[in-house]
mmCIF file with all atom_site columns, C-alpha atoms in Angstrom:
data_model
loop_
_atom_site.group_PDB
_atom_site.id
_atom_site.type_symbol
_atom_site.label_atom_id
_atom_site.label_alt_id
_atom_site.label_comp_id
_atom_site.label_asym_id
_atom_site.label_entity_id
_atom_site.label_seq_id
_atom_site.pdbx_PDB_ins_code
_atom_site.Cartn_x
_atom_site.Cartn_y
_atom_site.Cartn_z
_atom_site.occupancy
_atom_site.B_iso_or_equiv
_atom_site.pdbx_formal_charge
_atom_site.auth_seq_id
_atom_site.auth_comp_id
_atom_site.auth_asym_id
_atom_site.auth_atom_id
_atom_site.pdbx_PDB_model_num
ATOM 1   C CA . UNK Q 1 1   ? -19.720 24.972  39.176  1.00 49.00 ? 1   UNK Q CA 1
ATOM 2   C CA . UNK Q 1 2   ? -16.948 23.183  39.502  1.00 51.00 ? 2   UNK Q CA 1
ATOM 3   C CA . UNK Q 1 3   ? -16.005 20.005  37.373  1.00 51.00 ? 3   UNK Q CA 1
ATOM 4   C CA . UNK Q 1 4   ? -13.838 17.109  39.609  1.00 51.00 ? 4   UNK Q CA 1
ATOM 5   C CA . UNK Q 1 5   ? -12.549 14.887  37.196  1.00 53.00 ? 5   UNK Q CA 1
ATOM 6   C CA . UNK Q 1 6   ? -10.422 11.802  37.973  1.00 55.00 ? 6   UNK Q CA 1
ATOM 7   C CA . UNK Q 1 7   ? -6.964  12.518  38.433  1.00 56.00 ? 7   UNK Q CA 1
ATOM 8   C CA . UNK Q 1 8   ? -4.704  9.702   37.736  1.00 59.00 ? 8   UNK Q CA 1
ATOM 9   C CA . UNK Q 1 9   ? -1.347  9.188   38.822  1.00 60.00 ? 9   UNK Q CA 1
ATOM 10  C CA . UNK Q 1 10  ? 2.019   9.328   36.907  1.00 60.00 ? 10  UNK Q CA 1
ATOM 11  C CA . UNK Q 1 11  ? 2.302   6.423   36.212  1.00 61.00 ? 11  UNK Q CA 1
ATOM 12  C CA . UNK Q 1 12  ? -0.621  5.369   34.269  1.00 60.00 ? 12  UNK Q CA 1
ATOM 13  C CA . UNK Q 1 13  ? -0.866  8.556   32.169  1.00 59.00 ? 13  UNK Q CA 1
ATOM 14  C CA . UNK Q 1 14  ? 2.293   8.113   30.474  1.00 62.00 ? 14  UNK Q CA 1
ATOM 15  C CA . UNK Q 1 15  ? 1.095   4.110   29.474  1.00 65.00 ? 15  UNK Q CA 1
ATOM 16  C CA . UNK Q 1 16  ? -2.428  4.424   28.092  1.00 66.00 ? 16  UNK Q CA 1
ATOM 17  C CA . UNK Q 1 17  ? -2.450  2.980   25.089  1.00 70.00 ? 17  UNK Q CA 1
ATOM 18  C CA . UNK Q 1 18  ? -3.403  4.819   21.982  1.00 72.00 ? 18  UNK Q CA 1
ATOM 19  C CA . UNK Q 1 19  ? -6.245  3.054   19.893  1.00 77.00 ? 19  UNK Q CA 1
ATOM 20  C CA . UNK Q 1 20  ? -6.076  2.684   16.692  1.00 77.00 ? 20  UNK Q CA 1
ATOM 21  C CA . UNK Q 1 21  ? -8.727  2.798   13.606  1.00 80.00 ? 21  UNK Q CA 1
ATOM 22  C CA . UNK Q 1 22  ? -9.175  -0.886  12.896  1.00 83.00 ? 22  UNK Q CA 1
ATOM 23  C CA . UNK Q 1 23  ? -8.702  -1.142  8.717   1.00 82.00 ? 23  UNK Q CA 1
ATOM 24  C CA . UNK Q 1 24  ? -12.229 -2.000  7.183   1.00 83.00 ? 24  UNK Q CA 1
ATOM 25  C CA . UNK Q 1 25  ? -12.782 -2.578  3.063   1.00 82.00 ? 25  UNK Q CA 1
ATOM 26  C CA . UNK Q 1 26  ? -16.562 -2.510  2.619   1.00 85.00 ? 26  UNK Q CA 1
ATOM 27  C CA . UNK Q 1 27  ? -17.893 -3.938  5.739   1.00 84.00 ? 27  UNK Q CA 1
ATOM 28  C CA . UNK Q 1 28  ? -14.739 -6.564  5.855   1.00 85.00 ? 28  UNK Q CA 1
ATOM 29  C CA . UNK Q 1 29  ? -11.672 -6.281  8.592   1.00 86.00 ? 29  UNK Q CA 1
ATOM 30  C CA . UNK Q 1 30  ? -8.270  -8.010  7.358   1.00 85.00 ? 30  UNK Q CA 1
ATOM 31  C CA . UNK Q 1 31  ? -8.959  -11.356 9.080   1.00 86.00 ? 31  UNK Q CA 1
ATOM 32  C CA . UNK Q 1 32  ? -12.051 -11.673 6.737   1.00 88.00 ? 32  UNK Q CA 1
ATOM 33  C CA . UNK Q 1 33  ? -10.555 -11.004 3.713   1.00 87.00 ? 33  UNK Q CA 1
ATOM 34  C CA . UNK Q 1 34  ? -8.125  -12.503 3.666   1.00 87.00 ? 34  UNK Q CA 1
ATOM 35  C CA . UNK Q 1 35  ? -10.159 -15.689 4.044   1.00 88.00 ? 35  UNK Q CA 1
ATOM 36  C CA . UNK Q 1 36  ? -12.292 -14.688 0.876   1.00 88.00 ? 36  UNK Q CA 1
ATOM 37  C CA . UNK Q 1 37  ? -12.789 -16.611 -1.615  1.00 88.00 ? 37  UNK Q CA 1
ATOM 38  C CA . UNK Q 1 38  ? -11.740 -15.435 -5.139  1.00 86.00 ? 38  UNK Q CA 1
ATOM 39  C CA . UNK Q 1 39  ? -15.552 -15.233 -6.087  1.00 90.00 ? 39  UNK Q CA 1
ATOM 40  C CA . UNK Q 1 40  ? -16.158 -13.255 -2.825  1.00 90.00 ? 40  UNK Q CA 1
ATOM 41  C CA . UNK Q 1 41  ? -13.612 -10.940 -3.399  1.00 89.00 ? 41  UNK Q CA 1
ATOM 42  C CA . UNK Q 1 42  ? -14.711 -10.017 -6.894  1.00 90.00 ? 42  UNK Q CA 1
ATOM 43  C CA . UNK Q 1 43  ? -18.101 -9.065  -5.388  1.00 90.00 ? 43  UNK Q CA 1
ATOM 44  C CA . UNK Q 1 44  ? -15.617 -6.230  -3.205  1.00 90.00 ? 44  UNK Q CA 1
ATOM 45  C CA . UNK Q 1 45  ? -13.666 -4.939  -5.816  1.00 90.00 ? 45  UNK Q CA 1
ATOM 46  C CA . UNK Q 1 46  ? -14.915 -2.205  -8.256  1.00 91.00 ? 46  UNK Q CA 1
ATOM 47  C CA . UNK Q 1 47  ? -15.275 -2.199  -11.681 1.00 94.00 ? 47  UNK Q CA 1
ATOM 48  C CA . UNK Q 1 48  ? -12.323 -2.103  -13.123 1.00 94.00 ? 48  UNK Q CA 1
ATOM 49  C CA . UNK Q 1 49  ? -10.994 -4.908  -11.107 1.00 92.00 ? 49  UNK Q CA 1
ATOM 50  C CA . UNK Q 1 50  ? -14.193 -7.404  -11.796 1.00 92.00 ? 50  UNK Q CA 1
ATOM 51  C CA . UNK Q 1 51  ? -13.567 -6.911  -15.300 1.00 94.00 ? 51  UNK Q CA 1
ATOM 52  C CA . UNK Q 1 52  ? -9.851  -7.789  -15.180 1.00 92.00 ? 52  UNK Q CA 1
ATOM 53  C CA . UNK Q 1 53  ? -10.342 -11.171 -12.388 1.00 90.00 ? 53  UNK Q CA 1
ATOM 54  C CA . UNK Q 1 54  ? -13.497 -12.029 -14.558 1.00 91.00 ? 54  UNK Q CA 1
ATOM 55  C CA . UNK Q 1 55  ? -12.067 -12.455 -17.677 1.00 92.00 ? 55  UNK Q CA 1
ATOM 56  C CA . UNK Q 1 56  ? -8.840  -14.230 -16.047 1.00 90.00 ? 56  UNK Q CA 1
ATOM 57  C CA . UNK Q 1 57  ? -4.992  -13.889 -14.701 1.00 87.00 ? 57  UNK Q CA 1
ATOM 58  C CA . UNK Q 1 58  ? -2.268  -14.924 -17.588 1.00 91.00 ? 58  UNK Q CA 1
ATOM 59  C CA . UNK Q 1 59  ? 0.544   -16.835 -16.399 1.00 93.00 ? 59  UNK Q CA 1
ATOM 60  C CA . UNK Q 1 60  ? 2.531   -14.348 -15.120 1.00 94.00 ? 60  UNK Q CA 1
ATOM 61  C CA . UNK Q 1 61  ? 0.281   -12.682 -12.931 1.00 92.00 ? 61  UNK Q CA 1
ATOM 62  C CA . UNK Q 1 62  ? 0.070   -16.321 -11.514 1.00 93.00 ? 62  UNK Q CA 1
ATOM 63  C CA . UNK Q 1 63  ? 3.185   -17.488 -11.269 1.00 95.00 ? 63  UNK Q CA 1
ATOM 64  C CA . UNK Q 1 64  ? 3.955   -13.515 -9.229  1.00 95.00 ? 64  UNK Q CA 1
ATOM 65  C CA . UNK Q 1 65  ? 1.520   -14.915 -6.670  1.00 93.00 ? 65  UNK Q CA 1
ATOM 66  C CA . UNK Q 1 66  ? 3.131   -18.177 -5.768  1.00 94.00 ? 66  UNK Q CA 1
ATOM 67  C CA . UNK Q 1 67  ? 6.217   -16.769 -5.665  1.00 94.00 ? 67  UNK Q CA 1
ATOM 68  C CA . UNK Q 1 68  ? 4.728   -14.124 -2.672  1.00 93.00 ? 68  UNK Q CA 1
ATOM 69  C CA . UNK Q 1 69  ? 3.362   -16.908 -1.189  1.00 92.00 ? 69  UNK Q CA 1
ATOM 70  C CA . UNK Q 1 70  ? 6.608   -18.572 -1.474  1.00 93.00 ? 70  UNK Q CA 1
ATOM 71  C CA . UNK Q 1 71  ? 7.953   -16.028 -0.136  1.00 92.00 ? 71  UNK Q CA 1
ATOM 72  C CA . UNK Q 1 72  ? 5.759   -16.016 2.917   1.00 90.00 ? 72  UNK Q CA 1
ATOM 73  C CA . UNK Q 1 73  ? 6.983   -19.676 3.438   1.00 90.00 ? 73  UNK Q CA 1
ATOM 74  C CA . UNK Q 1 74  ? 9.830   -19.450 4.242   1.00 89.00 ? 74  UNK Q CA 1
ATOM 75  C CA . UNK Q 1 75  ? 10.011  -16.978 6.646   1.00 85.00 ? 75  UNK Q CA 1
ATOM 76  C CA . UNK Q 1 76  ? 9.635   -17.456 10.586  1.00 84.00 ? 76  UNK Q CA 1
ATOM 77  C CA . UNK Q 1 77  ? 7.317   -15.815 12.896  1.00 83.00 ? 77  UNK Q CA 1
ATOM 78  C CA . UNK Q 1 78  ? 7.207   -12.251 13.153  1.00 83.00 ? 78  UNK Q CA 1
ATOM 79  C CA . UNK Q 1 79  ? 10.079  -11.343 10.210  1.00 88.00 ? 79  UNK Q CA 1
ATOM 80  C CA . UNK Q 1 80  ? 9.440   -9.637  6.877   1.00 88.00 ? 80  UNK Q CA 1
ATOM 81  C CA . UNK Q 1 81  ? 9.967   -12.245 3.906   1.00 90.00 ? 81  UNK Q CA 1
ATOM 82  C CA . UNK Q 1 82  ? 12.386  -11.744 1.682   1.00 92.00 ? 82  UNK Q CA 1
ATOM 83  C CA . UNK Q 1 83  ? 11.136  -8.605  -1.128  1.00 93.00 ? 83  UNK Q CA 1
ATOM 84  C CA . UNK Q 1 84  ? 9.790   -10.191 -4.750  1.00 95.00 ? 84  UNK Q CA 1
ATOM 85  C CA . UNK Q 1 85  ? 10.409  -8.152  -7.777  1.00 95.00 ? 85  UNK Q CA 1
ATOM 86  C CA . UNK Q 1 86  ? 8.342   -7.406  -10.768 1.00 95.00 ? 86  UNK Q CA 1
ATOM 87  C CA . UNK Q 1 87  ? 7.813   -5.620  -14.026 1.00 96.00 ? 87  UNK Q CA 1
ATOM 88  C CA . UNK Q 1 88  ? 3.570   -6.432  -13.137 1.00 95.00 ? 88  UNK Q CA 1
ATOM 89  C CA . UNK Q 1 89  ? 2.512   -2.705  -12.460 1.00 95.00 ? 89  UNK Q CA 1
ATOM 90  C CA . UNK Q 1 90  ? -0.633  -3.606  -14.288 1.00 94.00 ? 90  UNK Q CA 1
ATOM 91  C CA . UNK Q 1 91  ? -1.115  -6.670  -11.363 1.00 94.00 ? 91  UNK Q CA 1
ATOM 92  C CA . UNK Q 1 92  ? -4.516  -5.740  -8.734  1.00 93.00 ? 92  UNK Q CA 1
ATOM 93  C CA . UNK Q 1 93  ? -3.508  -6.341  -4.616  1.00 94.00 ? 93  UNK Q CA 1
ATOM 94  C CA . UNK Q 1 94  ? -4.953  -8.800  -3.583  1.00 92.00 ? 94  UNK Q CA 1
ATOM 95  C CA . UNK Q 1 95  ? -5.695  -9.616  0.553   1.00 91.00 ? 95  UNK Q CA 1
ATOM 96  C CA . UNK Q 1 96  ? -3.459  -12.304 -0.441  1.00 90.00 ? 96  UNK Q CA 1
ATOM 97  C CA . UNK Q 1 97  ? -0.293  -9.925  -0.949  1.00 91.00 ? 97  UNK Q CA 1
ATOM 98  C CA . UNK Q 1 98  ? -0.609  -8.713  2.440   1.00 90.00 ? 98  UNK Q CA 1
ATOM 99  C CA . UNK Q 1 99  ? 3.405   -8.455  4.577   1.00 90.00 ? 99  UNK Q CA 1
ATOM 100 C CA . UNK Q 1 100 ? 4.778   -9.070  1.447   1.00 92.00 ? 100 UNK Q CA 1
ATOM 101 C CA . UNK Q 1 101 ? 7.793   -7.087  0.234   1.00 95.00 ? 101 UNK Q CA 1
ATOM 102 C CA . UNK Q 1 102 ? 7.257   -6.162  -3.745  1.00 96.00 ? 102 UNK Q CA 1
ATOM 103 C CA . UNK Q 1 103 ? 9.930   -3.978  -5.599  1.00 96.00 ? 103 UNK Q CA 1
ATOM 104 C CA . UNK Q 1 104 ? 7.957   -3.186  -8.143  1.00 96.00 ? 104 UNK Q CA 1
ATOM 105 C CA . UNK Q 1 105 ? 10.113  -1.842  -11.842 1.00 96.00 ? 105 UNK Q CA 1
ATOM 106 C CA . UNK Q 1 106 ? 9.543   2.015   -12.467 1.00 94.00 ? 106 UNK Q CA 1
ATOM 107 C CA . UNK Q 1 107 ? 11.785  1.777   -15.763 1.00 94.00 ? 107 UNK Q CA 1
ATOM 108 C CA . UNK Q 1 108 ? 15.292  1.878   -14.216 1.00 94.00 ? 108 UNK Q CA 1
ATOM 109 C CA . UNK Q 1 109 ? 15.010  0.517   -10.715 1.00 95.00 ? 109 UNK Q CA 1
ATOM 110 C CA . UNK Q 1 110 ? 12.273  -1.902  -8.469  1.00 95.00 ? 110 UNK Q CA 1
ATOM 111 C CA . UNK Q 1 111 ? 10.675  0.256   -5.970  1.00 96.00 ? 111 UNK Q CA 1
ATOM 112 C CA . UNK Q 1 112 ? 10.301  -1.824  -2.636  1.00 96.00 ? 112 UNK Q CA 1
ATOM 113 C CA . UNK Q 1 113 ? 7.275   -1.799  -1.071  1.00 95.00 ? 113 UNK Q CA 1
ATOM 114 C CA . UNK Q 1 114 ? 5.011   -3.209  1.810   1.00 95.00 ? 114 UNK Q CA 1
ATOM 115 C CA . UNK Q 1 115 ? 1.885   -4.236  1.026   1.00 93.00 ? 115 UNK Q CA 1
ATOM 116 C CA . UNK Q 1 116 ? -0.828  -2.375  3.566   1.00 93.00 ? 116 UNK Q CA 1
ATOM 117 C CA . UNK Q 1 117 ? -4.551  -3.416  3.942   1.00 91.00 ? 117 UNK Q CA 1
ATOM 118 C CA . UNK Q 1 118 ? -5.333  -0.737  2.346   1.00 91.00 ? 118 UNK Q CA 1
ATOM 119 C CA . UNK Q 1 119 ? -3.821  -0.629  -0.671  1.00 91.00 ? 119 UNK Q CA 1
ATOM 120 C CA . UNK Q 1 120 ? -6.333  -3.384  -1.532  1.00 91.00 ? 120 UNK Q CA 1
ATOM 121 C CA . UNK Q 1 121 ? -7.922  -2.795  -5.267  1.00 91.00 ? 121 UNK Q CA 1
ATOM 122 C CA . UNK Q 1 122 ? -4.853  -0.528  -6.128  1.00 94.00 ? 122 UNK Q CA 1
ATOM 123 C CA . UNK Q 1 123 ? -2.468  -1.704  -8.884  1.00 95.00 ? 123 UNK Q CA 1
ATOM 124 C CA . UNK Q 1 124 ? 1.063   -2.086  -7.958  1.00 95.00 ? 124 UNK Q CA 1
ATOM 125 C CA . UNK Q 1 125 ? 2.179   0.690   -10.034 1.00 94.00 ? 125 UNK Q CA 1
ATOM 126 C CA . UNK Q 1 126 ? 0.558   3.111   -8.178  1.00 94.00 ? 126 UNK Q CA 1
ATOM 127 C CA . UNK Q 1 127 ? 3.022   2.515   -5.617  1.00 94.00 ? 127 UNK Q CA 1
ATOM 128 C CA . UNK Q 1 128 ? 5.533   3.055   -7.564  1.00 94.00 ? 128 UNK Q CA 1
ATOM 129 C CA . UNK Q 1 129 ? 6.183   6.853   -9.331  1.00 93.00 ? 129 UNK Q CA 1
ATOM 130 C CA . UNK Q 1 130 ? 7.969   6.538   -13.012 1.00 94.00 ? 130 UNK Q CA 1
ATOM 131 C CA . UNK Q 1 131 ? 8.847   9.872   -13.293 1.00 93.00 ? 131 UNK Q CA 1
ATOM 132 C CA . UNK Q 1 132 ? 11.275  12.314  -11.705 1.00 91.00 ? 132 UNK Q CA 1
ATOM 133 C CA . UNK Q 1 133 ? 8.776   15.248  -9.608  1.00 90.00 ? 133 UNK Q CA 1
ATOM 134 C CA . UNK Q 1 134 ? 10.240  18.567  -11.288 1.00 86.00 ? 134 UNK Q CA 1
ATOM 135 C CA . UNK Q 1 135 ? 11.742  20.995  -9.156  1.00 83.00 ? 135 UNK Q CA 1
ATOM 136 C CA . UNK Q 1 136 ? 11.700  24.444  -10.210 1.00 79.00 ? 136 UNK Q CA 1
ATOM 137 C CA . UNK Q 1 137 ? 14.634  26.503  -10.575 1.00 75.00 ? 137 UNK Q CA 1
ATOM 138 C CA . UNK Q 1 138 ? 16.527  29.298  -11.683 1.00 71.00 ? 138 UNK Q CA 1
ATOM 139 C CA . UNK Q 1 139 ? 16.105  29.604  -15.983 1.00 68.00 ? 139 UNK Q CA 1
ATOM 140 C CA . UNK Q 1 140 ? 18.872  26.858  -17.663 1.00 67.00 ? 140 UNK Q CA 1
ATOM 141 C CA . UNK Q 1 141 ? 20.909  27.831  -21.204 1.00 69.00 ? 141 UNK Q CA 1
ATOM 142 C CA . UNK Q 1 142 ? 18.992  28.224  -23.840 1.00 68.00 ? 142 UNK Q CA 1
ATOM 143 C CA . UNK Q 1 143 ? 16.119  29.721  -22.119 1.00 70.00 ? 143 UNK Q CA 1
ATOM 144 C CA . UNK Q 1 144 ? 14.523  32.806  -23.843 1.00 71.00 ? 144 UNK Q CA 1
ATOM 145 C CA . UNK Q 1 145 ? 15.236  36.765  -22.712 1.00 69.00 ? 145 UNK Q CA 1
ATOM 146 C CA . UNK Q 1 146 ? 11.695  37.305  -20.902 1.00 66.00 ? 146 UNK Q CA 1
ATOM 147 C CA . UNK Q 1 147 ? 12.157  33.214  -18.890 1.00 65.00 ? 147 UNK Q CA 1
ATOM 148 C CA . UNK Q 1 148 ? 15.573  34.980  -18.054 1.00 64.00 ? 148 UNK Q CA 1
ATOM 149 C CA . UNK Q 1 149 ? 13.845  37.832  -15.615 1.00 64.00 ? 149 UNK Q CA 1
ATOM 150 C CA . UNK Q 1 150 ? 13.758  37.576  -12.125 1.00 65.00 ? 150 UNK Q CA 1
ATOM 151 C CA . UNK Q 1 151 ? 12.843  40.199  -10.166 1.00 68.00 ? 151 UNK Q CA 1
ATOM 152 C CA . UNK Q 1 152 ? 15.346  41.571  -7.624  1.00 67.00 ? 152 UNK Q CA 1
ATOM 153 C CA . UNK Q 1 153 ? 14.046  41.347  -3.952  1.00 63.00 ? 153 UNK Q CA 1
#
């Protein structure tokens, strides 16, 4: 049995485009998510998000969203908006924020984050780690005698 394949010339092989999976959240694409009203968005979020929005937003998250809108309006086409710094680590990411740059405070500095569609429904604090991960090395000064033991190779 012989299989015959359609031979592509070398130019067609290099131009062959990759197909990216389109993001959907509960069956809705990015364009649909951006156009959602706040009542429809609440239905899509998980229980914690629904509770947060039904109880109402305070003034700080509202002004933060207004700053993000203003940053998006003040740019030219195909440019990234200026980063907007915030201490609101407990702010839920909503579709309106997509494409914005946000500086999330981690207790020491503002970590710059670009909001992507996959982040919808998560908190800003999830993307700005508050501690420096431990790098385990040799025992330091004051270590017990048992922890100083390092076996020979």
